[in-house]
């Protein structure tokens, strides 16, 4: 079974390393030249939950995937805004039974992915694992929680089971999601509050929890997200989700979310259009107003513009 | 005619200086001890449109106004959150014909002021003059535009004319407002966009105008403010106001609004509750949703909390 990691930045290289370490035939693929060159020349240096490893994993540049390669499983880990170009590049390497796995943050990536493979071959999910790039070729992976995956259509369940098996063989704790859409929306609540607000207020998660006003911001965003989720037949209780978010912020207090790191630290463009922006768009499609999510999206874009984010 | 300036910080000391310079019997009053002491000991040093002046104006501490003083006209210039305590302190010095002038930023200050004098003796207005405190006792005043004033009830018009005359005698360009409430709401549009957004994004007005996303933030806030204004029988055209705001930002581009200076530079609490917060409250009273103004209010309060603003 040939596996590709399409988008081998922080989380992609982490998942790739775990699969490779457990004997899978894995190829990393990425479009960022420094990362590609470093791993091709010196292998991947990775810190997994505090322990250092070094793996000589095959690494291909996105524009130079060997023409005869066909992948049985493709894990998608690009930034959301690069998903389409990554899918275009990997399209020639998809065969008629390839399974495409997407545990990316954000809403409705399947709308794009189903232009490349049918619904039954798309495995969608969410993960609580986190990762980062220290320097090109040197990354870290942290986590212990589940990787929840599920199918978009009932006939996809066998493919979901194949992916759960691969994840479990690789100590990535694959589980079949009991309610895939609910898990995705709950993750949107996490990212749509913590990522956006820590980036706007330039603070960590503990700081959000210290102020009743910031908690009110979390509540208002969550309220809208939960409301828009009903258009996806997902019914969450806003107070329960809010308590869950406050608890989560408490647990990982000193952490600065990835959007903060991208925007404030590295002056890179964010995935806001795929989180709060996607909530606002989906709300708009379904006549459920989400003005605060739209406002937050524009605030983040204003900051990107101000910081000349690339 | 005895005139008191209740709240003689930046703008108050500026108006007091102009009145004093033109022969009026003016007493400054303030609660901030360094300002009081400095002016009592060394007089007021003030830069008016680039020219330096020094005036020995009487200055009283808010808690030590001479007990026999009665004022014919009281100009109110405290920060909005101090208005009630200032009115309480000056109450014994109000007689039955005292005119109280309020050109403070913010909505519905008259709701508080009418606990102290009847509506006909309240002169409400807006000013485009700006001011700042350099160090205690040393301030600056800038402006040339009108001070628009009007009455809350028709029988107040004679008092309005008295104030217009005082302002004109003092080169402060008093004019009777053609539509007082419209002028107040237009000023709320200015302060509710520029002050709030420059403080959240930590930028000057030129930066707001550079990004289409920030312009969108201005538009959304304005749209809500204009909508809530209808509850006050004020009908503004949102596109016209928006164009006016963009033009204004262009003209005073390098300027950092007063809220930015209070919050970001000096870590002082802001008047957000009397601007965007007041819009949200009034919207709530009248069943006109203003979620974005409420969100912005909470964002500013979150920043105050983060910066430990006093």
Coordinates of C-alpha atoms in Angstrom, one line a residue:
Chain A
X1 CA 0.0 0.0 0.0
X2 CA 1.5 3.3 -1.1
X3 CA 0.7 6.3 1.0
X4 CA 1.3 10.0 0.2
X5 CA 1.2 12.9 2.6
X6 CA 0.1 15.8 0.4
X7 CA 1.3 18.8 2.4
X8 CA 4.2 17.8 4.6
X9 CA 4.6 20.9 6.8
X10 CA 4.0 20.6 10.5
X11 CA 1.2 18.2 11.0
X12 CA 1.7 16.4 7.7
X13 CA 5.3 15.5 8.4
X14 CA 4.3 14.4 11.9
X15 CA 1.6 12.0 10.6
X16 CA 4.0 10.8 7.9
X17 CA 6.7 10.1 10.4
X18 CA 4.4 8.0 12.6
X19 CA 3.2 6.0 9.6
X20 CA 6.8 5.5 8.3
X21 CA 8.0 4.6 11.8
X22 CA 5.4 1.8 11.8
X23 CA 6.4 0.3 8.5
X24 CA 4.2 2.0 6.0
X25 CA 5.4 2.9 2.5
X26 CA 5.1 6.7 2.9
X27 CA 6.1 9.5 0.6
X28 CA 6.1 13.1 1.8
X29 CA 5.1 15.7 -0.7
X30 CA 5.3 19.5 -0.2
X31 CA 5.5 22.7 -2.2
X32 CA 7.7 24.6 0.2
X33 CA 11.2 24.4 -1.3
X34 CA 13.3 24.7 1.9
X35 CA 11.3 21.9 3.6
X36 CA 11.6 19.7 0.5
X37 CA 15.4 20.2 0.1
X38 CA 16.2 19.8 3.7
X39 CA 14.3 16.5 4.0
X40 CA 15.6 15.2 0.7
X41 CA 19.2 15.9 1.7
X42 CA 19.2 15.2 5.5
X43 CA 16.0 13.3 6.2
X44 CA 13.3 14.4 8.6
X45 CA 14.3 15.4 12.2
X46 CA 11.2 15.3 14.3
X47 CA 10.5 15.6 18.0
X48 CA 7.4 13.5 18.9
X49 CA 6.0 14.2 22.4
X50 CA 9.5 15.3 23.6
X51 CA 11.5 12.5 22.0
X52 CA 13.8 13.1 19.1
X53 CA 13.8 11.0 15.9
X54 CA 15.4 11.0 12.5
X55 CA 13.8 9.3 9.5
X56 CA 15.0 9.0 5.9
X57 CA 11.5 9.3 4.4
X58 CA 11.1 9.8 0.6
X59 CA 10.2 13.5 -0.1
X60 CA 8.9 14.8 -3.4
X61 CA 8.5 18.4 -4.4
X62 CA 4.8 19.0 -5.3
X63 CA 5.8 20.0 -8.8
X64 CA 8.1 16.9 -9.3
X65 CA 6.2 13.9 -8.1
X66 CA 7.6 10.9 -10.1
X67 CA 5.2 10.4 -13.0
X68 CA 4.7 6.7 -12.4
X69 CA 3.7 7.0 -8.7
X70 CA 0.2 6.0 -7.9
X71 CA -1.0 6.3 -4.3
X72 CA -3.6 4.1 -2.5
X73 CA -4.1 6.5 0.3
X74 CA -3.5 10.2 0.3
X75 CA -3.5 12.2 3.5
X76 CA -4.2 15.9 2.8
X77 CA -2.4 18.3 5.1
X78 CA -1.9 21.6 3.2
X79 CA -3.0 25.0 4.5
X80 CA -6.6 25.4 3.4
X81 CA -5.9 28.0 0.8
X82 CA -3.4 25.6 -0.9
X83 CA -5.8 22.6 -1.1
X84 CA -6.9 23.1 -4.7
X85 CA -3.4 23.5 -6.1
X86 CA -2.2 20.4 -4.1
X87 CA -5.2 18.4 -5.4
X88 CA -4.4 19.5 -8.9
X89 CA -0.8 18.5 -8.5
X90 CA -1.6 15.1 -7.1
X91 CA -4.5 14.3 -9.4
X92 CA -2.3 12.3 -11.9
X93 CA -1.3 10.0 -9.0
X94 CA -4.8 9.1 -7.9
X95 CA -6.2 5.7 -9.1
X96 CA -9.7 4.5 -9.2
X97 CA -9.6 3.2 -5.6
X98 CA -7.4 5.8 -3.9
X99 CA -8.7 6.9 -0.5
X100 CA -8.3 10.6 0.2
X101 CA -8.2 11.5 3.9
X102 CA -8.9 15.0 5.1
X103 CA -8.5 15.9 8.8
X104 CA -7.8 19.5 8.0
X105 CA -9.3 22.4 10.0
X106 CA -12.2 24.2 8.4
X107 CA -15.6 23.6 6.9
X108 CA -16.7 22.0 3.6
X109 CA -13.3 21.0 2.2
X110 CA -15.2 18.0 0.7
X111 CA -16.9 20.4 -1.7
X112 CA -13.5 20.8 -3.4
X113 CA -12.2 17.2 -2.9
X114 CA -15.2 15.6 -4.5
X115 CA -14.1 17.2 -7.8
X116 CA -11.2 14.7 -7.7
X117 CA -12.6 11.5 -6.1
X118 CA -16.2 10.3 -5.4
X119 CA -17.7 10.7 -1.9
X120 CA -17.2 7.1 -0.9
X121 CA -13.5 7.5 -1.2
X122 CA -13.3 10.6 0.9
X123 CA -12.5 10.0 4.6
X124 CA -13.2 13.2 6.6
X125 CA -12.1 13.7 10.2
X126 CA -10.7 15.9 12.9
X127 CA -7.6 15.6 15.0
X128 CA -6.5 17.0 18.3
X129 CA -2.8 16.5 17.5
X130 CA -0.8 19.6 17.1
X131 CA 2.5 20.3 15.4
X132 CA 5.0 22.9 14.4
X133 CA 8.0 23.5 12.1
X134 CA 11.1 24.6 14.0
X135 CA 13.3 25.1 10.9
X136 CA 12.9 23.5 7.5
X137 CA 13.4 19.7 8.0
X138 CA 13.0 19.9 11.7
X139 CA 9.5 19.6 13.1
X140 CA 7.6 18.6 16.2
X141 CA 4.4 16.6 16.9
X142 CA 2.4 16.6 20.1
X143 CA -0.6 14.6 21.0
X144 CA -2.2 11.6 22.4
X145 CA -5.9 12.1 21.7
X146 CA -8.0 10.4 19.0
X147 CA -8.1 11.0 15.3
X148 CA -11.8 10.8 14.6
X149 CA -12.7 9.8 11.1
X150 CA -16.0 9.2 9.3
X151 CA -17.6 8.8 5.9
X152 CA -19.6 11.3 3.9
X153 CA -21.9 8.5 2.5
X154 CA -22.7 5.1 4.0
X155 CA -20.8 3.2 1.3
X156 CA -17.6 4.9 2.5
X157 CA -17.5 3.0 5.7
X158 CA -15.1 0.3 4.5
X159 CA -12.6 2.9 3.5
X160 CA -13.0 4.6 6.9
X161 CA -12.1 1.2 8.6
X162 CA -9.0 0.9 6.4
X163 CA -7.9 4.4 7.6
X164 CA -8.7 3.7 11.2
X165 CA -6.5 0.6 11.0
X166 CA -3.6 2.5 9.4
X167 CA -3.9 5.2 12.2
X168 CA -4.0 2.6 14.9
X169 CA -1.1 0.6 13.5
X170 CA 0.8 3.9 13.7
X171 CA -0.2 4.8 17.2
X172 CA -2.4 7.7 16.0
X173 CA -5.5 6.5 17.8
X174 CA -7.9 6.3 14.9
X175 CA -11.6 6.0 15.8
X176 CA -14.7 5.9 13.7
X177 CA -16.5 9.1 14.6
X178 CA -20.0 8.6 16.1
X179 CA -21.1 11.8 14.5
X180 CA -18.6 13.1 12.0
X181 CA -20.4 16.4 11.3
X182 CA -20.8 17.2 15.0
X183 CA -17.1 16.6 15.6
X184 CA -16.2 18.9 12.7
X185 CA -18.5 21.6 14.0
X186 CA -17.1 21.3 17.5
X187 CA -13.6 21.7 16.1
X188 CA -14.8 24.8 14.3
X189 CA -16.0 26.2 17.6
X190 CA -12.5 25.6 19.0
X191 CA -10.7 27.2 16.1
X192 CA -13.3 29.9 15.4
X193 CA -12.9 31.2 19.0
X194 CA -9.4 30.6 20.2
X195 CA -7.5 31.1 16.9
X196 CA -9.4 34.2 15.9
X197 CA -9.5 35.9 19.3
X198 CA -5.9 35.2 20.3
X199 CA -4.8 36.6 17.0
X200 CA -6.9 39.8 17.3
X201 CA -6.1 40.4 20.9
X202 CA -2.5 39.1 20.5
X203 CA -2.7 36.9 23.6
X204 CA -2.5 33.3 24.7
X205 CA -5.5 31.1 25.7
X206 CA -5.1 31.8 29.5
X207 CA -5.5 35.5 28.9
X208 CA -8.8 34.9 27.1
X209 CA -10.2 33.1 30.1
X210 CA -9.1 35.8 32.5
X211 CA -11.6 38.4 31.3
X212 CA -15.3 38.2 31.4
X213 CA -15.4 40.4 28.3
X214 CA -13.2 38.0 26.3
X215 CA -15.4 35.1 27.5
X216 CA -18.4 37.0 26.2
X217 CA -16.6 37.2 22.8
X218 CA -16.1 33.4 22.9
X219 CA -19.8 33.0 23.7
X220 CA -21.1 35.2 20.9
X221 CA -19.0 33.6 18.3
X222 CA -20.0 30.1 19.5
X223 CA -23.7 31.1 19.6
X224 CA -23.5 32.0 15.9
X225 CA -21.4 28.9 14.9
X226 CA -23.9 26.6 16.7
X227 CA -26.8 28.3 15.0
X228 CA -25.2 28.0 11.5
X229 CA -24.4 24.3 12.3
X230 CA -28.1 23.5 12.3
X231 CA -28.0 24.0 8.5
X232 CA -25.7 20.9 8.5
X233 CA -28.2 19.1 10.7
X234 CA -25.8 19.4 13.7
X235 CA -27.5 20.4 16.9
X236 CA -25.0 21.5 19.6
X237 CA -25.9 23.0 22.9
X238 CA -24.3 26.4 23.0
X239 CA -23.8 26.5 26.8
X240 CA -22.2 23.0 26.8
X241 CA -19.9 23.9 24.0
X242 CA -19.0 27.2 25.7
X243 CA -18.1 25.3 29.0
X244 CA -16.0 22.8 26.9
X245 CA -14.1 25.7 25.3
X246 CA -13.4 27.5 28.6
X247 CA -12.1 24.2 30.0
X248 CA -9.9 23.6 27.0
X249 CA -8.5 27.1 27.2
X250 CA -7.8 26.5 30.9
X251 CA -5.9 23.3 30.2
X252 CA -3.7 24.6 27.4
X253 CA -3.5 28.2 28.9
X254 CA 0.1 29.2 27.9
X255 CA -0.4 28.0 24.4
X256 CA -0.6 30.4 21.5
X257 CA -2.9 29.0 18.8
X258 CA -1.5 28.3 15.3
X259 CA -3.2 31.3 13.8
X260 CA -1.4 33.6 16.2
X261 CA 1.8 31.9 15.3
X262 CA 1.2 32.3 11.6
X263 CA -0.1 35.8 11.7
X264 CA 1.5 37.6 14.6
X265 CA 4.8 35.7 14.8
X266 CA 5.5 34.8 11.2
X267 CA 3.3 37.4 9.3
X268 CA 1.8 34.7 7.2
X269 CA -1.8 34.6 5.8
X270 CA -4.2 32.7 7.9
X271 CA -7.0 30.1 7.3
X272 CA -9.7 32.5 8.6
X273 CA -11.7 32.2 5.4
X274 CA -12.1 28.5 6.1
X275 CA -13.1 28.9 9.7
X276 CA -15.1 32.0 10.7
X277 CA -15.3 33.1 7.1
X278 CA -16.8 29.7 6.1
X279 CA -19.3 29.9 9.0
X280 CA -20.4 33.4 7.7
X281 CA -20.7 32.1 4.1
X282 CA -22.6 29.0 5.1
X283 CA -24.8 31.1 7.3
X284 CA -25.4 33.5 4.4
X285 CA -26.3 30.5 2.1
X286 CA -28.9 29.3 4.6
X287 CA -30.2 32.7 5.8
X288 CA -28.7 32.4 9.2
X289 CA -27.0 35.6 10.1
X290 CA -23.4 35.3 11.4
X291 CA -22.4 39.0 11.6
X292 CA -19.8 38.5 14.3
X293 CA -18.0 35.7 12.5
X294 CA -18.0 37.9 9.4
X295 CA -16.6 40.8 11.4
X296 CA -13.9 38.7 12.9
X297 CA -12.9 37.4 9.4
X298 CA -12.5 41.0 8.2
X299 CA -10.6 42.0 11.4
X300 CA -8.1 39.2 10.7
X301 CA -7.8 40.1 7.1
X302 CA -7.2 43.7 8.1
X303 CA -4.4 42.6 10.3
X304 CA -2.9 40.5 7.5
X305 CA -3.0 43.5 5.3
X306 CA -1.5 45.7 8.0
X307 CA 1.4 43.2 8.6
X308 CA 1.8 42.6 4.9
X309 CA 1.3 38.9 5.5
X310 CA 2.4 36.6 2.7
Chain B
X1 CA -21.6 85.8 34.3
X2 CA -19.7 83.0 36.1
X3 CA -18.7 80.1 34.0
X4 CA -17.3 76.8 35.2
X5 CA -15.5 74.2 33.2
X6 CA -16.4 70.9 34.9
X7 CA -13.7 68.6 33.8
X8 CA -10.7 70.5 32.8
X9 CA -8.5 67.9 31.2
X10 CA -7.5 68.3 27.5
X11 CA -10.6 69.7 25.8
X12 CA -12.0 71.4 29.0
X13 CA -8.9 73.4 29.7
X14 CA -8.8 74.3 26.0
X15 CA -12.3 75.7 26.0
X16 CA -11.7 77.3 29.4
X17 CA -8.6 79.0 28.0
X18 CA -10.4 80.4 25.0
X19 CA -13.2 81.8 27.2
X20 CA -10.7 83.2 29.7
X21 CA -8.7 84.8 26.9
X22 CA -11.8 86.6 25.7
X23 CA -12.6 88.1 29.0
X24 CA -15.1 85.6 30.6
X25 CA -15.1 84.9 34.3
X26 CA -14.0 81.3 34.1
X27 CA -13.1 78.7 36.8
X28 CA -11.5 75.4 35.8
X29 CA -12.6 72.4 37.9
X30 CA -11.0 69.0 37.8
X31 CA -10.6 65.8 39.8
X32 CA -7.1 64.9 38.7
X33 CA -4.8 66.1 41.4
X34 CA -1.6 66.6 39.3
X35 CA -3.5 68.8 36.8
X36 CA -5.2 70.8 39.6
X37 CA -2.0 71.4 41.5
X38 CA 0.0 72.4 38.5
X39 CA -2.5 74.9 37.2
X40 CA -3.1 76.3 40.7
X41 CA 0.7 76.8 41.2
X42 CA 1.9 77.7 37.8
X43 CA -1.2 78.6 35.7
X44 CA -2.2 76.8 32.5
X45 CA 0.3 76.5 29.7
X46 CA -1.5 75.8 26.5
X47 CA -0.6 75.5 22.8
X48 CA -3.6 76.6 20.7
X49 CA -3.2 75.7 17.0
X50 CA 0.6 75.9 17.3
X51 CA 0.9 79.1 19.4
X52 CA 1.9 79.0 23.1
X53 CA 0.0 80.8 25.8
X54 CA 0.0 81.1 29.5
X55 CA -3.1 81.9 31.6
X56 CA -3.6 82.3 35.3
X57 CA -7.1 80.9 35.4
X58 CA -8.7 80.0 38.7
X59 CA -8.6 76.2 39.2
X60 CA -10.6 74.3 41.8
X61 CA -10.3 70.7 42.8
X62 CA -13.6 68.9 42.2
X63 CA -13.8 68.1 45.9
X64 CA -13.0 71.6 47.0
X65 CA -15.1 74.0 45.0
X66 CA -15.6 77.1 47.2
X67 CA -18.9 76.6 48.9
X68 CA -20.3 80.1 48.0
X69 CA -19.6 79.7 44.2
X70 CA -22.7 79.6 42.0
X71 CA -22.2 79.2 38.2
X72 CA -24.4 80.7 35.5
X73 CA -23.0 78.4 32.8
X74 CA -21.3 75.0 33.3
X75 CA -19.5 73.4 30.5
X76 CA -19.2 69.6 31.0
X77 CA -16.0 68.0 29.8
X78 CA -15.3 65.0 32.0
X79 CA -14.6 61.5 30.6
X80 CA -18.1 60.0 30.2
X81 CA -17.6 57.5 33.0
X82 CA -16.9 60.4 35.4
X83 CA -20.0 62.4 34.4
X84 CA -22.2 61.4 37.3
X85 CA -19.6 62.1 40.0
X86 CA -18.8 65.4 38.4
X87 CA -22.4 66.4 38.4
X88 CA -22.8 65.3 42.0
X89 CA -19.9 67.5 43.0
X90 CA -21.1 70.5 41.1
X91 CA -24.7 70.2 42.1
X92 CA -24.5 72.6 45.1
X93 CA -23.1 75.2 42.7
X94 CA -26.1 75.1 40.2
X95 CA -28.8 77.8 40.6
X96 CA -32.2 77.8 39.2
X97 CA -31.2 79.4 35.9
X98 CA -27.8 77.7 35.4
X99 CA -27.2 76.5 31.8
X100 CA -25.4 73.2 31.5
X101 CA -23.6 72.6 28.2
X102 CA -22.6 69.1 27.1
X103 CA -20.6 68.7 23.9
X104 CA -19.1 65.4 25.1
X105 CA -18.7 62.4 22.8
X106 CA -21.3 59.7 23.4
X107 CA -25.0 59.1 23.4
X108 CA -27.7 60.0 25.8
X109 CA -25.7 61.9 28.4
X110 CA -28.9 64.0 28.8
X111 CA -30.5 61.1 30.5
X112 CA -28.1 61.7 33.4
X113 CA -27.9 65.5 33.2
X114 CA -31.7 65.9 33.5
X115 CA -31.5 64.6 37.0
X116 CA -29.7 67.8 37.9
X117 CA -31.4 70.5 35.7
X118 CA -34.5 70.6 33.6
X119 CA -34.3 69.9 29.8
X120 CA -34.7 73.6 28.8
X121 CA -31.4 74.4 30.6
X122 CA -29.4 71.6 28.9
X123 CA -27.5 72.7 25.8
X124 CA -26.3 69.7 23.9
X125 CA -23.8 69.7 21.1
X126 CA -20.9 68.3 19.2
X127 CA -17.5 69.7 18.5
X128 CA -14.8 68.9 16.0
X129 CA -12.1 70.5 18.1
X130 CA -9.5 68.1 19.5
X131 CA -7.1 68.5 22.4
X132 CA -4.5 66.6 24.5
X133 CA -2.6 66.8 27.8
X134 CA 1.2 66.9 27.3
X135 CA 2.0 66.9 31.0
X136 CA -0.2 68.1 33.9
X137 CA -0.8 71.8 33.5
X138 CA 0.4 71.7 29.9
X139 CA -2.2 71.0 27.2
X140 CA -2.9 71.7 23.6
X141 CA -6.0 72.6 21.6
X142 CA -6.5 72.2 17.9
X143 CA -9.4 73.2 15.7
X144 CA -11.2 75.7 13.6
X145 CA -14.5 74.0 12.8
X146 CA -17.9 74.7 14.4
X147 CA -19.2 73.9 17.8
X148 CA -22.8 72.9 17.0
X149 CA -25.2 73.2 19.8
X150 CA -29.0 72.8 20.1
X151 CA -31.8 72.4 22.6
X152 CA -33.6 69.2 23.8
X153 CA -36.9 71.1 24.0
X154 CA -38.1 74.1 22.0
X155 CA -38.2 76.4 25.1
X156 CA -34.4 75.8 25.4
X157 CA -33.6 77.9 22.4
X158 CA -32.8 81.1 24.3
X159 CA -30.2 79.3 26.3
X160 CA -28.8 77.9 23.1
X161 CA -28.4 81.4 21.8
X162 CA -26.6 82.5 25.0
X163 CA -24.1 79.7 24.6
X164 CA -23.6 80.4 20.8
X165 CA -22.8 84.0 21.7
X166 CA -20.3 83.0 24.4
X167 CA -18.6 80.5 22.0
X168 CA -18.5 83.1 19.2
X169 CA -17.1 85.8 21.5
X170 CA -14.4 83.2 22.3
X171 CA -13.6 82.3 18.7
X172 CA -15.0 78.8 19.2
X173 CA -17.4 79.1 16.2
X174 CA -20.7 78.4 17.9
X175 CA -23.6 77.6 15.6
X176 CA -27.2 76.6 16.3
X177 CA -27.4 73.0 15.0
X178 CA -29.9 72.5 12.3
X179 CA -30.5 69.0 13.4
X180 CA -29.0 68.3 16.8
X181 CA -29.7 64.6 17.0
X182 CA -28.4 64.0 13.5
X183 CA -25.2 65.8 14.3
X184 CA -24.8 63.7 17.5
X185 CA -25.4 60.5 15.6
X186 CA -23.0 61.5 12.8
X187 CA -20.3 62.1 15.5
X188 CA -21.1 58.6 16.9
X189 CA -20.4 57.2 13.5
X190 CA -17.0 58.9 13.5
X191 CA -16.1 57.8 17.0
X192 CA -17.7 54.4 16.8
X193 CA -15.6 53.5 13.8
X194 CA -12.3 55.3 14.0
X195 CA -11.8 55.2 17.7
X196 CA -12.8 51.6 18.2
X197 CA -11.1 50.1 15.1
X198 CA -7.8 52.0 15.5
X199 CA -7.6 50.8 19.1
X200 CA -8.4 47.2 18.2
X201 CA -6.0 47.1 15.2
X202 CA -3.5 49.4 16.9
X203 CA -3.1 51.6 13.9
X204 CA -3.7 55.2 12.7
X205 CA -6.6 56.4 10.5
X206 CA -4.6 56.1 7.2
X207 CA -4.0 52.4 7.8
X208 CA -7.7 51.8 8.1
X209 CA -8.3 53.4 4.7
X210 CA -5.5 51.3 3.1
X211 CA -7.3 47.9 3.5
X212 CA -10.6 47.0 1.9
X213 CA -11.2 44.7 4.8
X214 CA -10.9 47.5 7.4
X215 CA -13.2 49.6 5.2
X216 CA -15.7 46.8 5.4
X217 CA -15.4 46.9 9.2
X218 CA -16.2 50.6 9.1
X219 CA -19.1 50.0 6.8
X220 CA -20.7 47.2 9.0
X221 CA -20.4 49.3 12.2
X222 CA -21.8 52.3 10.4
X223 CA -24.7 50.3 9.0
X224 CA -25.7 49.2 12.5
X225 CA -25.3 52.7 14.0
X226 CA -27.4 54.3 11.3
X227 CA -30.0 51.6 11.8
X228 CA -30.2 52.2 15.6
X229 CA -30.3 56.0 15.0
X230 CA -33.8 55.5 13.5
X231 CA -35.0 54.9 17.0
X232 CA -34.0 58.5 17.7
X233 CA -35.9 59.6 14.6
X234 CA -32.6 60.3 12.8
X235 CA -32.4 59.0 9.3
X236 CA -28.9 58.9 7.8
X237 CA -27.9 57.4 4.5
X238 CA -25.3 54.7 5.3
X239 CA -23.4 55.1 2.0
X240 CA -23.2 58.9 2.4
X241 CA -22.0 58.6 6.0
X242 CA -19.5 55.9 4.9
X243 CA -18.0 58.1 2.2
X244 CA -17.8 61.0 4.7
X245 CA -15.9 58.8 7.2
X246 CA -13.5 57.5 4.5
X247 CA -12.8 61.1 3.5
X248 CA -12.3 62.2 7.1
X249 CA -9.8 59.3 7.7
X250 CA -8.0 60.4 4.5
X251 CA -7.7 64.0 5.7
X252 CA -6.4 63.2 9.2
X253 CA -4.5 60.1 8.2
X254 CA -1.5 60.1 10.5
X255 CA -3.7 60.9 13.5
X256 CA -4.2 58.3 16.3
X257 CA -7.7 58.7 17.7
X258 CA -8.1 59.6 21.4
X259 CA -9.3 56.1 22.3
X260 CA -6.0 54.7 20.9
X261 CA -4.1 57.3 23.0
X262 CA -6.0 56.5 26.1
X263 CA -5.9 52.7 25.8
X264 CA -2.8 51.7 23.8
X265 CA -0.5 54.5 24.8
X266 CA -1.6 55.4 28.3
X267 CA -3.4 52.1 29.4
X268 CA -6.4 54.1 30.5
X269 CA -10.0 52.9 30.4
X270 CA -11.9 54.1 27.4
X271 CA -15.3 55.6 26.7
X272 CA -16.4 52.6 24.6
X273 CA -19.6 52.0 26.8
X274 CA -20.8 55.5 25.8
X275 CA -20.1 55.0 22.1
X276 CA -20.4 51.5 20.5
X277 CA -21.7 50.2 23.8
X278 CA -24.4 52.8 24.0
X279 CA -25.4 52.0 20.4
X280 CA -25.8 48.3 21.3
X281 CA -27.8 49.2 24.5
X282 CA -30.1 51.6 22.6
X283 CA -30.5 49.0 19.8
X284 CA -31.4 46.4 22.4
X285 CA -34.0 48.8 24.0
X286 CA -35.6 49.3 20.6
X287 CA -35.3 45.7 19.2
X288 CA -32.7 46.8 16.6
X289 CA -29.9 44.3 16.7
X290 CA -26.3 45.7 16.8
X291 CA -24.2 42.6 17.4
X292 CA -21.1 44.1 15.8
X293 CA -21.1 47.2 18.0
X294 CA -21.6 45.0 21.0
X295 CA -18.8 42.7 19.9
X296 CA -16.5 45.7 19.4
X297 CA -17.4 47.0 22.9
X298 CA -16.4 43.6 24.4
X299 CA -13.2 43.6 22.4
X300 CA -12.1 47.0 23.7
X301 CA -13.0 45.9 27.3
X302 CA -11.0 42.7 26.8
X303 CA -8.0 44.9 25.8
X304 CA -8.5 47.1 28.8
X305 CA -8.5 44.1 31.0
X306 CA -5.4 42.7 29.3
X307 CA -3.5 46.0 29.6
X308 CA -4.8 46.4 33.2
X309 CA -6.2 49.8 32.2
X310 CA -7.1 52.1 35.1

